[in-house]
mmCIF file of N, CA and C in Angstrom:
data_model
loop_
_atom_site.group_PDB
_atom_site.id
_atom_site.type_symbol
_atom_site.label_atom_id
_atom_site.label_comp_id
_atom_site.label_asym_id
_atom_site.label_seq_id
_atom_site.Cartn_x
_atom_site.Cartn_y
_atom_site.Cartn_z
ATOM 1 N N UNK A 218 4.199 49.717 -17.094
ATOM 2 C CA UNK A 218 2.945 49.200 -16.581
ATOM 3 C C UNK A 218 3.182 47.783 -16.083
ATOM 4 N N UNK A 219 2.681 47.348 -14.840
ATOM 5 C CA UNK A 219 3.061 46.210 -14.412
ATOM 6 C C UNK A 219 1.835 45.635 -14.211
ATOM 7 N N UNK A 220 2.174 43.907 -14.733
ATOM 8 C CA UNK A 220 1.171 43.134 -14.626
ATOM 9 C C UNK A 220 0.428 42.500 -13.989
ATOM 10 N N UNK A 221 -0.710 42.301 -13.419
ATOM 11 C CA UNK A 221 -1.324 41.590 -11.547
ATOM 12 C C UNK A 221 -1.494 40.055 -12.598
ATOM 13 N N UNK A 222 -1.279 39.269 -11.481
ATOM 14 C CA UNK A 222 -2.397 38.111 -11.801
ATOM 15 C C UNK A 222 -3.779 38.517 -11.624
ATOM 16 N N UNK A 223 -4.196 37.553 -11.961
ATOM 17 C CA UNK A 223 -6.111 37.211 -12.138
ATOM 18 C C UNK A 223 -5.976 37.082 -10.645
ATOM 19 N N UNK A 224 -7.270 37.304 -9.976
ATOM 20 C CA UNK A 224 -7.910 37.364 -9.039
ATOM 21 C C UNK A 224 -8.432 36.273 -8.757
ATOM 22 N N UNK A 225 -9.560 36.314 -9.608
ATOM 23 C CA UNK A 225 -10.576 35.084 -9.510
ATOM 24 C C UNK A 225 -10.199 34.031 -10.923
ATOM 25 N N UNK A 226 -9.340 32.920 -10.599
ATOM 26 C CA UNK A 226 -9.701 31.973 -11.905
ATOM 27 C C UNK A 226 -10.396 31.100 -12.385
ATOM 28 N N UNK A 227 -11.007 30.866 -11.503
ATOM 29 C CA UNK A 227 -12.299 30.067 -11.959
ATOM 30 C C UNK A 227 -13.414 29.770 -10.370
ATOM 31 N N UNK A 228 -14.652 29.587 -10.514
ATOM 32 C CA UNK A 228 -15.238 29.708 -9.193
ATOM 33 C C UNK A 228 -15.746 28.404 -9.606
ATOM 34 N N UNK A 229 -15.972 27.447 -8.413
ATOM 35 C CA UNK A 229 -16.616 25.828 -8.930
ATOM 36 C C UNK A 229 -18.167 26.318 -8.548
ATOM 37 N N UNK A 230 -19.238 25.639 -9.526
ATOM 38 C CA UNK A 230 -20.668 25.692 -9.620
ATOM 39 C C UNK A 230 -21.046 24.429 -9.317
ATOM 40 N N UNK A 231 -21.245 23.809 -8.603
ATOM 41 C CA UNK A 231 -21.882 22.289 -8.073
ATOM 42 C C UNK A 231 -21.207 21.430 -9.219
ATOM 43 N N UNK A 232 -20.064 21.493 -9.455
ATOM 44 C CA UNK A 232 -19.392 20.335 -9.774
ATOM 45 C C UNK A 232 -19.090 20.627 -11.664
ATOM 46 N N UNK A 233 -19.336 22.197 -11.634
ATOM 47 C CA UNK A 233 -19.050 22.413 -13.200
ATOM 48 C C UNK A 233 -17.902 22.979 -13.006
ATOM 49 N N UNK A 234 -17.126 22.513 -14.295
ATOM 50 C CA UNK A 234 -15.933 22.706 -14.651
ATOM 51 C C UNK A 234 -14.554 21.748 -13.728
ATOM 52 N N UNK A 235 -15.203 21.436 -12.779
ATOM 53 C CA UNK A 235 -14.260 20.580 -12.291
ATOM 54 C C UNK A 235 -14.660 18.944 -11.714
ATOM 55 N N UNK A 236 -13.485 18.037 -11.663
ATOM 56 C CA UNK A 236 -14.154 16.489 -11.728
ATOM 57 C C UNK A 236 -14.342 16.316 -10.385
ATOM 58 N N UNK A 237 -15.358 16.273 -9.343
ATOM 59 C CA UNK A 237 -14.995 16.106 -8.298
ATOM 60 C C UNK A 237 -15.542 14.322 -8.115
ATOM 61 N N UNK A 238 -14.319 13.672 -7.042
ATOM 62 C CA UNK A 238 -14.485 11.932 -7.380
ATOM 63 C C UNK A 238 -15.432 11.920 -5.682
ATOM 64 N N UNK A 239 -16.174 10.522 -6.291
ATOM 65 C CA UNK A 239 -17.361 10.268 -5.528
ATOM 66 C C UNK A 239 -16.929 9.789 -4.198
ATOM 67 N N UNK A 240 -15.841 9.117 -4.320
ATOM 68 C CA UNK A 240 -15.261 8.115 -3.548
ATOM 69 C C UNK A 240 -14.384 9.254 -2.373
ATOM 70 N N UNK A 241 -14.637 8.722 -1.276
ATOM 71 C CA UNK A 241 -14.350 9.977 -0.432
ATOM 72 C C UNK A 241 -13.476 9.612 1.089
ATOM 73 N N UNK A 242 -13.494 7.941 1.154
ATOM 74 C CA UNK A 242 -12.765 7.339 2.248
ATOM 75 C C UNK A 242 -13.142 5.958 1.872
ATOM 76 N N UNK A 243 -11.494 5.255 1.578
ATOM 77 C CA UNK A 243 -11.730 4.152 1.642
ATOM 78 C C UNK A 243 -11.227 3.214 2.524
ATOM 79 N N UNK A 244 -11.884 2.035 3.761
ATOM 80 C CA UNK A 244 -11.445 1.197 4.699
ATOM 81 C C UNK A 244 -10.942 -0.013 4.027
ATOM 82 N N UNK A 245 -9.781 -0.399 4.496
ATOM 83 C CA UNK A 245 -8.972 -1.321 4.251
ATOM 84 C C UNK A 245 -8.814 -2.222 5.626
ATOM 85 N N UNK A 246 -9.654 -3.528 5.539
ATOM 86 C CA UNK A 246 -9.440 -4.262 6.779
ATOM 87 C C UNK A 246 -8.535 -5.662 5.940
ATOM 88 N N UNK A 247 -7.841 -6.290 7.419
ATOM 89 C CA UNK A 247 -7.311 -7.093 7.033
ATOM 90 C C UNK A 247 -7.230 -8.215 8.151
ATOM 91 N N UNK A 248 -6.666 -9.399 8.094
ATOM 92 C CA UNK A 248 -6.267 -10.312 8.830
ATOM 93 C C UNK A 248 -4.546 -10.321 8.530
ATOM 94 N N UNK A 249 -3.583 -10.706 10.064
ATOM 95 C CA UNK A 249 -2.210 -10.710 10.101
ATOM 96 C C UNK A 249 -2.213 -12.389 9.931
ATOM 97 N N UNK A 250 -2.782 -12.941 10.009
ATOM 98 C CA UNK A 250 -2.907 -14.307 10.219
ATOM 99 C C UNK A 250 -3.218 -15.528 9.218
ATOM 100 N N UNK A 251 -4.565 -14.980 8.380
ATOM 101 C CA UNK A 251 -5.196 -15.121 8.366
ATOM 102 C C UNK A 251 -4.973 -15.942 6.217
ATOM 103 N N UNK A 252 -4.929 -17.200 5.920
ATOM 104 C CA UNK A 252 -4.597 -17.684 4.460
ATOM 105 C C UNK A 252 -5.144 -16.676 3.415
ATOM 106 N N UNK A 253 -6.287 -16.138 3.933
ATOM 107 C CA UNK A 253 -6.933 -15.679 2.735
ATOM 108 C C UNK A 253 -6.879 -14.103 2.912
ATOM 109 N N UNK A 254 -6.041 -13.606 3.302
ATOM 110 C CA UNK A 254 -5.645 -12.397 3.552
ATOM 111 C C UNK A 254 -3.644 -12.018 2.879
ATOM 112 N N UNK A 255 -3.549 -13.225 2.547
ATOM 113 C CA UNK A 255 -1.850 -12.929 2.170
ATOM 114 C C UNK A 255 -2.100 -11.888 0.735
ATOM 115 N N UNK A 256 -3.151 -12.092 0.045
ATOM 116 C CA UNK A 256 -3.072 -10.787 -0.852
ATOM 117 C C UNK A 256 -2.964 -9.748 -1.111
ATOM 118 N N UNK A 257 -4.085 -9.424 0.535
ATOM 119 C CA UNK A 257 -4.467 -8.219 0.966
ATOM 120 C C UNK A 257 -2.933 -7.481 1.865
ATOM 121 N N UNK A 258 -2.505 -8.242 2.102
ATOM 122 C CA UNK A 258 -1.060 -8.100 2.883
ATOM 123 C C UNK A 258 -0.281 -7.513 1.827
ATOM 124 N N UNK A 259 0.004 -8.254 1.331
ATOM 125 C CA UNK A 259 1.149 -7.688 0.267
ATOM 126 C C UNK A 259 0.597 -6.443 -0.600
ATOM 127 N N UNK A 260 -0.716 -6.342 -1.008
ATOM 128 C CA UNK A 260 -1.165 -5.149 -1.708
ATOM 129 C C UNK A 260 -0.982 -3.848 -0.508
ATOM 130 N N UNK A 261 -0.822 -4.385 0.928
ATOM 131 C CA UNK A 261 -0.428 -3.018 2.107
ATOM 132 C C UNK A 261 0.815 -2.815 1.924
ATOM 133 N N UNK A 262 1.777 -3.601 1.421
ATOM 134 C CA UNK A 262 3.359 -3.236 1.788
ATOM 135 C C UNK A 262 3.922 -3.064 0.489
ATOM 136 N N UNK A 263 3.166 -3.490 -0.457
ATOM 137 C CA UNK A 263 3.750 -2.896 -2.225
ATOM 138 C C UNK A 263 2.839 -1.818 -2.701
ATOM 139 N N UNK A 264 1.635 -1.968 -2.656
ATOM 140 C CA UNK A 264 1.095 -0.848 -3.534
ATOM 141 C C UNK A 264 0.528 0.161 -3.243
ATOM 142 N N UNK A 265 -0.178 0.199 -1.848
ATOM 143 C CA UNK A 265 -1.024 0.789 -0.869
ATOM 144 C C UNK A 265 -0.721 2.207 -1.023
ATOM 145 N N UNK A 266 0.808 2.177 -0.581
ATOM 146 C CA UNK A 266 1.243 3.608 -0.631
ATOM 147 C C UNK A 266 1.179 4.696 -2.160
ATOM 148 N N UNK A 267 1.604 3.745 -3.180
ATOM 149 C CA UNK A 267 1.597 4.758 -4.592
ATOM 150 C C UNK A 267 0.461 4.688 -4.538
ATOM 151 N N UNK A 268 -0.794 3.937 -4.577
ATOM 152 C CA UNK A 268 -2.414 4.567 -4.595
ATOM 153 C C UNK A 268 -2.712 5.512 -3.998
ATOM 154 N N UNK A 269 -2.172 5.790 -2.526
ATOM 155 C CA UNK A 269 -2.678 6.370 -2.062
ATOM 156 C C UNK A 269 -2.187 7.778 -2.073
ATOM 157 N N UNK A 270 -1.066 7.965 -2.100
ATOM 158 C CA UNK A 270 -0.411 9.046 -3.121
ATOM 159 C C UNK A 270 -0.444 9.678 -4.484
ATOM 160 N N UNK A 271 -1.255 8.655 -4.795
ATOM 161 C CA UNK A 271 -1.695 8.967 -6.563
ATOM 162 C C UNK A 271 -3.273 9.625 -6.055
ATOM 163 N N UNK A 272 -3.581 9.596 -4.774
ATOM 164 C CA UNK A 272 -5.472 10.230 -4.903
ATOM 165 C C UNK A 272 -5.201 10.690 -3.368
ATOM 166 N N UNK A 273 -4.929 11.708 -3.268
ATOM 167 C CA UNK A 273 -4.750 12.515 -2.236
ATOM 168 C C UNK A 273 -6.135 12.829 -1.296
ATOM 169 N N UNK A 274 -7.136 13.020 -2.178
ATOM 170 C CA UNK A 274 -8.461 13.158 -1.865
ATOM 171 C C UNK A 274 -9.280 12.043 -1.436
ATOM 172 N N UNK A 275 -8.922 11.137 -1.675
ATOM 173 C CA UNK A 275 -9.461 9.991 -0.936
ATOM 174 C C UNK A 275 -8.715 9.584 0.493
ATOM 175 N N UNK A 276 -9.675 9.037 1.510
ATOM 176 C CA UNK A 276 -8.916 8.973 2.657
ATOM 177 C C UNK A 276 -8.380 7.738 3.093
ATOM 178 N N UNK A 277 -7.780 6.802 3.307
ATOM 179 C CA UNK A 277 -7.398 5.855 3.597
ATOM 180 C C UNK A 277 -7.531 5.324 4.906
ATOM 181 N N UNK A 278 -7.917 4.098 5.517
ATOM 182 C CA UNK A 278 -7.756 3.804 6.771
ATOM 183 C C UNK A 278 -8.033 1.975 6.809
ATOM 184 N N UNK A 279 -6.842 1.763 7.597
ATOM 185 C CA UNK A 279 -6.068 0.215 7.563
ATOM 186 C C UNK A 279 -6.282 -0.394 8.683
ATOM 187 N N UNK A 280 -7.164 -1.170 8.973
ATOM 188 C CA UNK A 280 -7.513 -1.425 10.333
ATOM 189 C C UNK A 280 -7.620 -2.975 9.830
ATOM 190 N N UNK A 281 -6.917 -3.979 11.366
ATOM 191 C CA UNK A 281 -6.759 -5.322 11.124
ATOM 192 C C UNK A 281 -8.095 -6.029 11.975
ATOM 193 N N UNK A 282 -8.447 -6.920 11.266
ATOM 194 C CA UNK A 282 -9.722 -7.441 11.647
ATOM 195 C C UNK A 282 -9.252 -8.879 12.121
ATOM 196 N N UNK A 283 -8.992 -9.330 12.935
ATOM 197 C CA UNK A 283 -8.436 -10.776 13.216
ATOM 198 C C UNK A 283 -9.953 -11.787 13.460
ATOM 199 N N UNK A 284 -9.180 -12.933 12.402
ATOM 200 C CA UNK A 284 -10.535 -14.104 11.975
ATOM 201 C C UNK A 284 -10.980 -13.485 11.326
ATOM 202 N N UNK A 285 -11.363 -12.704 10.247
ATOM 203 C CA UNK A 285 -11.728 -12.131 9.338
ATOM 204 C C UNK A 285 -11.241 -12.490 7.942
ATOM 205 N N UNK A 286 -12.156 -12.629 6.806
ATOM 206 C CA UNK A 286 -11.746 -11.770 5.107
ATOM 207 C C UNK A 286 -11.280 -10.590 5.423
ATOM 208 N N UNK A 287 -10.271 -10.954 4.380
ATOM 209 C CA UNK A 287 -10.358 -8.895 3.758
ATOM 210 C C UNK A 287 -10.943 -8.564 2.875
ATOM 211 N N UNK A 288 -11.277 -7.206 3.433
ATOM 212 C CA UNK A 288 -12.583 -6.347 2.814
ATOM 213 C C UNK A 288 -12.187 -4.940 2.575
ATOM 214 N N UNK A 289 -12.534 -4.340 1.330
ATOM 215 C CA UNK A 289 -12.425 -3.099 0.805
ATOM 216 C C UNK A 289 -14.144 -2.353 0.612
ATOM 217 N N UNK A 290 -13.757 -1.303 1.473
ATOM 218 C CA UNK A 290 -14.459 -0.911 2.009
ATOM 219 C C UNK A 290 -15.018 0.380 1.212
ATOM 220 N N UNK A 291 -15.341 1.373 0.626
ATOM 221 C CA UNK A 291 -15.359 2.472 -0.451
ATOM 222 C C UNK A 291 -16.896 3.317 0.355
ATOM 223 N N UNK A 292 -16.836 4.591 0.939
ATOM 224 C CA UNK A 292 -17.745 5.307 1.412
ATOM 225 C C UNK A 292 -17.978 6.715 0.763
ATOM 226 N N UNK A 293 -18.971 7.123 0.091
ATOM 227 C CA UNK A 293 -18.912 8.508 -1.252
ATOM 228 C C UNK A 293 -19.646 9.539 -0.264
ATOM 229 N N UNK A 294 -19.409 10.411 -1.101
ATOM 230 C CA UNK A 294 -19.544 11.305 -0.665
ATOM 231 C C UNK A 294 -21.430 11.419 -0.595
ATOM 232 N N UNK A 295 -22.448 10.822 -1.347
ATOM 233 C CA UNK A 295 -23.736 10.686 -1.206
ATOM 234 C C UNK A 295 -24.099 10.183 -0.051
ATOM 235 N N UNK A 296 -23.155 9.385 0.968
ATOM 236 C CA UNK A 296 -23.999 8.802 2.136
ATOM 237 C C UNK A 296 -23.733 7.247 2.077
ATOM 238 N N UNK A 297 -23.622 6.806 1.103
ATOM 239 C CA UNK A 297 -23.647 5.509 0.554
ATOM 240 C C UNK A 297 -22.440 4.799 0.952
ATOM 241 N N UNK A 298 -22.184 3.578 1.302
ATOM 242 C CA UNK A 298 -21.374 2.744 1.162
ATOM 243 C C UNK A 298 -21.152 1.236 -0.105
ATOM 244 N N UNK A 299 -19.998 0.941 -0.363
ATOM 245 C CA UNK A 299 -20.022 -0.272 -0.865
ATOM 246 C C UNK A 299 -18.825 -1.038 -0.563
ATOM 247 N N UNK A 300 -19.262 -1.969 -0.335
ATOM 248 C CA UNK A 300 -17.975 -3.584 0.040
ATOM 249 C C UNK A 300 -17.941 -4.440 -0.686
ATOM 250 N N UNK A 301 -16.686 -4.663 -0.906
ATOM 251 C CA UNK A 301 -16.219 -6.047 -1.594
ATOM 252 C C UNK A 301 -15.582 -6.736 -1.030
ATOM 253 N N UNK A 302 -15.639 -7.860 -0.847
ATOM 254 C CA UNK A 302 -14.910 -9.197 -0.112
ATOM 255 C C UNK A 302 -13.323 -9.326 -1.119
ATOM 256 N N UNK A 303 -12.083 -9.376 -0.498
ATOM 257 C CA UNK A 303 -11.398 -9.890 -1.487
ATOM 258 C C UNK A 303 -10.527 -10.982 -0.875
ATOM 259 N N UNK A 304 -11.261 -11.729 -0.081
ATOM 260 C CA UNK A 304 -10.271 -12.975 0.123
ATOM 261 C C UNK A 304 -9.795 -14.150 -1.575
ATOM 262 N N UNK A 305 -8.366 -14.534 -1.308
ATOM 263 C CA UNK A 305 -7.755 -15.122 -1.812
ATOM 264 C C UNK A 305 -7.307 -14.776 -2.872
ATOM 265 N N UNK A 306 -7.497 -13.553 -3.228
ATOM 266 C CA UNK A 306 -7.027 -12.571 -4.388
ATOM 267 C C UNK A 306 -5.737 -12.223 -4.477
ATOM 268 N N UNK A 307 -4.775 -11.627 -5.147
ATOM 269 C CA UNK A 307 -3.633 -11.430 -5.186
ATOM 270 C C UNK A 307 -3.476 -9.567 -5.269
ATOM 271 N N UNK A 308 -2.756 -8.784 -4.807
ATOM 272 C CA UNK A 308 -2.574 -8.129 -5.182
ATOM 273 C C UNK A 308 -2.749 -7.325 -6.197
ATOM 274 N N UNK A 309 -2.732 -7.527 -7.248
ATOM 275 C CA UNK A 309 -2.708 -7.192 -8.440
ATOM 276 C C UNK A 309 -4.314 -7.319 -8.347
ATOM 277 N N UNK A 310 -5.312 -7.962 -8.433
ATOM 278 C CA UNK A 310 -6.878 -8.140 -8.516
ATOM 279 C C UNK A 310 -7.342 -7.493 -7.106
ATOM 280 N N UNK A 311 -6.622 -6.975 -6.159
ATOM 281 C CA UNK A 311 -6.929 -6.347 -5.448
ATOM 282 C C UNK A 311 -7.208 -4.644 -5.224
ATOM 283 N N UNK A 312 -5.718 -4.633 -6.438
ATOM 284 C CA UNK A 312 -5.631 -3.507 -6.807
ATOM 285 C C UNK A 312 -6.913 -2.138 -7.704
ATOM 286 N N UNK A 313 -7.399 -3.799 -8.701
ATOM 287 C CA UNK A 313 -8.168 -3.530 -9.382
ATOM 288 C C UNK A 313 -9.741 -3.247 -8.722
ATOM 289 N N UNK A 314 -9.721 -3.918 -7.576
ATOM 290 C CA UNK A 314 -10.884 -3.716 -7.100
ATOM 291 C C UNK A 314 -11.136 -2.307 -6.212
ATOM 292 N N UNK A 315 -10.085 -2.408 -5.760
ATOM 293 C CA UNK A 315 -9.784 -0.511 -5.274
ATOM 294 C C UNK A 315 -9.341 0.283 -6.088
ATOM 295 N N UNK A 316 -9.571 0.099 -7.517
ATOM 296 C CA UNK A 316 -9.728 1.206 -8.880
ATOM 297 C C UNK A 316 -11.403 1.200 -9.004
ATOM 298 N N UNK A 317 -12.193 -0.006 -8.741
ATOM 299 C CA UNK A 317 -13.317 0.111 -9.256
ATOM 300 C C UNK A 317 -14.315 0.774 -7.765
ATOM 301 N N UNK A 318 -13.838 0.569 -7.164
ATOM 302 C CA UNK A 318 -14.338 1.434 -5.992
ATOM 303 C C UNK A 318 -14.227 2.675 -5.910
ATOM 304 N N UNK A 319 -12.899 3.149 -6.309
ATOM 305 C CA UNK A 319 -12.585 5.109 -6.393
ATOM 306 C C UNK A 319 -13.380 5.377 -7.397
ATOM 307 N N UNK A 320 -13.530 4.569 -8.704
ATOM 308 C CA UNK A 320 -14.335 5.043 -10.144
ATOM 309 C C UNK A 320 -15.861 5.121 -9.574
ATOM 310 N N UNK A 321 -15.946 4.490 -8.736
ATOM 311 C CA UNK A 321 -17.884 3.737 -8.632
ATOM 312 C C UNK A 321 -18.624 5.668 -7.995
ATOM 313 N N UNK A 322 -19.706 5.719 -8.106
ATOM 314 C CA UNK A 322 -20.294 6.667 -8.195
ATOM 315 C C UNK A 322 -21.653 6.705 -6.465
ATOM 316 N N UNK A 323 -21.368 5.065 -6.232
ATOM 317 C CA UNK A 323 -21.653 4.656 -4.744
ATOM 318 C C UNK A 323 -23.829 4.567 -5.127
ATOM 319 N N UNK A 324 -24.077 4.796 -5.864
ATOM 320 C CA UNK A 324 -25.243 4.454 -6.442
ATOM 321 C C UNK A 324 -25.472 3.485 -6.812
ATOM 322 N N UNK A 325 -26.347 3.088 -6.579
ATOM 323 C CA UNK A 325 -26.825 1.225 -7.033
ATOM 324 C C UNK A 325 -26.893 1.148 -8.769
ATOM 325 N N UNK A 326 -26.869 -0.433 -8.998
ATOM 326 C CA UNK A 326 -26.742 -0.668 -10.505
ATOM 327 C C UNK A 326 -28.183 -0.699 -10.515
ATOM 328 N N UNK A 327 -28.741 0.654 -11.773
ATOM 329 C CA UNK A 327 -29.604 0.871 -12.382
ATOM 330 C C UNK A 327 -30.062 0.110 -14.154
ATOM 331 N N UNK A 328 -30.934 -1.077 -14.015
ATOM 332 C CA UNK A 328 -31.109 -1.412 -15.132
ATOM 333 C C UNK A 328 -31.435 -0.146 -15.844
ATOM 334 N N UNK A 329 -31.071 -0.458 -17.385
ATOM 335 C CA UNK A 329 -31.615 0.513 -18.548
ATOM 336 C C UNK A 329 -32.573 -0.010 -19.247
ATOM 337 N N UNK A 330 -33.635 0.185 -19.597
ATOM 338 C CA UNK A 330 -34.470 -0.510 -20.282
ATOM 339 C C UNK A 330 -34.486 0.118 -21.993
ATOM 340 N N UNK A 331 -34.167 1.599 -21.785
ATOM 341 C CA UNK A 331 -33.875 2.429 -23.031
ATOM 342 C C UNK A 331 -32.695 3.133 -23.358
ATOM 343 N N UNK A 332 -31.911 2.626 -24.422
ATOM 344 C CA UNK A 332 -30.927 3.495 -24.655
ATOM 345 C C UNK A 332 -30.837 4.874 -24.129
ATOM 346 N N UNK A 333 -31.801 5.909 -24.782
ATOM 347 C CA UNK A 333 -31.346 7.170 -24.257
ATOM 348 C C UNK A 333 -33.078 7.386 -23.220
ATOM 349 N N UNK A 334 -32.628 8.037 -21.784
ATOM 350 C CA UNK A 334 -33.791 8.597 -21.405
ATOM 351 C C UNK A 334 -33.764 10.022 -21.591
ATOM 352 N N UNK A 335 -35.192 9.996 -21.687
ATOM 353 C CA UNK A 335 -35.846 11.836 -21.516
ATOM 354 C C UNK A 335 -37.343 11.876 -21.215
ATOM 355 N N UNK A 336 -36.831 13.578 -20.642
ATOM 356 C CA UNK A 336 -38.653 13.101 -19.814
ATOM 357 C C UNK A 336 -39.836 13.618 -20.910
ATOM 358 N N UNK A 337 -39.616 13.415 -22.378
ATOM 359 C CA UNK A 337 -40.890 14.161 -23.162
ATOM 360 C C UNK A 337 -39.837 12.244 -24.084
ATOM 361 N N UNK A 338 -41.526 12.368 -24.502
ATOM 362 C CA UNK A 338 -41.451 11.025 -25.504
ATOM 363 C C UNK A 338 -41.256 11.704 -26.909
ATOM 364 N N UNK A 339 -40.765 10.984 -27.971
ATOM 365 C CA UNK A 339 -40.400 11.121 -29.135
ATOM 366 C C UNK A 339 -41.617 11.839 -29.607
ATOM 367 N N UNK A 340 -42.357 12.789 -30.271
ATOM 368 C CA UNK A 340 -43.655 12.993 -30.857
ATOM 369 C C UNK A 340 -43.453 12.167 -32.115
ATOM 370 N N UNK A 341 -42.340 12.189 -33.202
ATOM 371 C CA UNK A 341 -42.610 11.591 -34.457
ATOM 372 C C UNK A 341 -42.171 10.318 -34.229
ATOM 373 N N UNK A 342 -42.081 9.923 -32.898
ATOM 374 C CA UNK A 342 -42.010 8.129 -33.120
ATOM 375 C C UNK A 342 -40.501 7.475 -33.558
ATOM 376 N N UNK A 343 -40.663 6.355 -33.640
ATOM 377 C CA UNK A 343 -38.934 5.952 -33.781
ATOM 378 C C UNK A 343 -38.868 5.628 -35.627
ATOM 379 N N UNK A 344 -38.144 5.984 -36.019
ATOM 380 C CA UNK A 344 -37.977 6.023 -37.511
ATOM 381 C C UNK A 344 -37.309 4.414 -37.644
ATOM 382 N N UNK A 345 -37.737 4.417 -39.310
ATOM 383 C CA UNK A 345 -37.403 3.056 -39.661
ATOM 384 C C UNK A 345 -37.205 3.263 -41.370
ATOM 385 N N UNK A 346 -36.391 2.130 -41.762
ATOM 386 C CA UNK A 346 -36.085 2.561 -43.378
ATOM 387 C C UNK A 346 -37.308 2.091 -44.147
ATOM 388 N N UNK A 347 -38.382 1.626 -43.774
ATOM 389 C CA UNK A 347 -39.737 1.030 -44.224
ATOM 390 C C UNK A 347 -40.500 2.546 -43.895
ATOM 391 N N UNK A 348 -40.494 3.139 -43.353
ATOM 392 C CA UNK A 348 -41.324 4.500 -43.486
ATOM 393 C C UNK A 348 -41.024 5.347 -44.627
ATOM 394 N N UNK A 349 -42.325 6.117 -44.962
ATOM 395 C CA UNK A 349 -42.164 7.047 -45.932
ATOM 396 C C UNK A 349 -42.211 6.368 -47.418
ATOM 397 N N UNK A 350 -41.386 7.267 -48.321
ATOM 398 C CA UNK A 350 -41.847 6.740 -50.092
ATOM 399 C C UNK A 350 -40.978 5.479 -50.130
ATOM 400 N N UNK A 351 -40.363 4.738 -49.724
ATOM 401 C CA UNK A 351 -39.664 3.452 -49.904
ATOM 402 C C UNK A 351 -38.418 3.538 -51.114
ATOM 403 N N UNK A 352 -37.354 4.265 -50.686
ATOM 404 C CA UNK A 352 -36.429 4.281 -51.868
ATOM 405 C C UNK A 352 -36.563 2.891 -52.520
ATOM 406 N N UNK A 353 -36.072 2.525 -53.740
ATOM 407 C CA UNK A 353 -35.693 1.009 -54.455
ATOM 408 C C UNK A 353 -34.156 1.144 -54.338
ATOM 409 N N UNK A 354 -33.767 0.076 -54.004
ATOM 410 C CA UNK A 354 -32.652 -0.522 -53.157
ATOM 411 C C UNK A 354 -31.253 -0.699 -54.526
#
């Protein structure tokens, strides 16, 4: 008796069972010229490439902006954009800022006013060690 593979191994359901990342093309502008761009330079010719090889799914595009900052650019898949300025930064803090751009979710920062939300309120209220028969301590 001989064995088939599986057919079907898993089917994706709007994003169950698998991680899909928000971050979906990121622009990389720069200045050739330009003092406050030597960071952004060197993060194109040392690191650019293993990032961008490490996230296949994200798209990359390097376009030089002369008289310009450099700017990292992060566009999701919701529609949304976000920019960060990184003049005078080094590499290394550049790097980091195009980690926090692939992580970012491209949604604005939402204050929390409550630890946990839900849309039905507590019925028995928020508990406290002063409620009820009062153990003695």
């Amino acid at each position: 008796m001989t064995i088939r593979a599986l057919e079907k191994v898993s089917v994706g359901q709007n994003g169950i069972g698998a991680f899909i990342l928000q971050c979906r093309k990121m622009d990389i502008h720069y200045c050739d010229y330009s003092g406050s761009s030597r960071g952004m330079n060197a993060f194109i010719k040392s690191q650019l490439s293993k990032f961008a090889s490490s996230h296949p799914q994200i798209e990359f595009s390097v376009s030089p902006r002369p008289r310009k900052h450099p700017v990292l650019i992060g566009h999701y898949i919701n529609g949304k954009q976000k920019s960060i300025c990184v003049k005078n930064m080094d590499s290394l803090q550049i790097l980091k800022k195009a980690e926090l751009l692939r992580d970012a979710s491209g949604e604005k920062i939402k204050k929390v006013n409550k630890p946990v939300t839900s849309i039905n309120e507590s019925v028995r209220g928020v508990w406290s060690p002063y409620h009820g028969n009062g153990m003695p301590v």
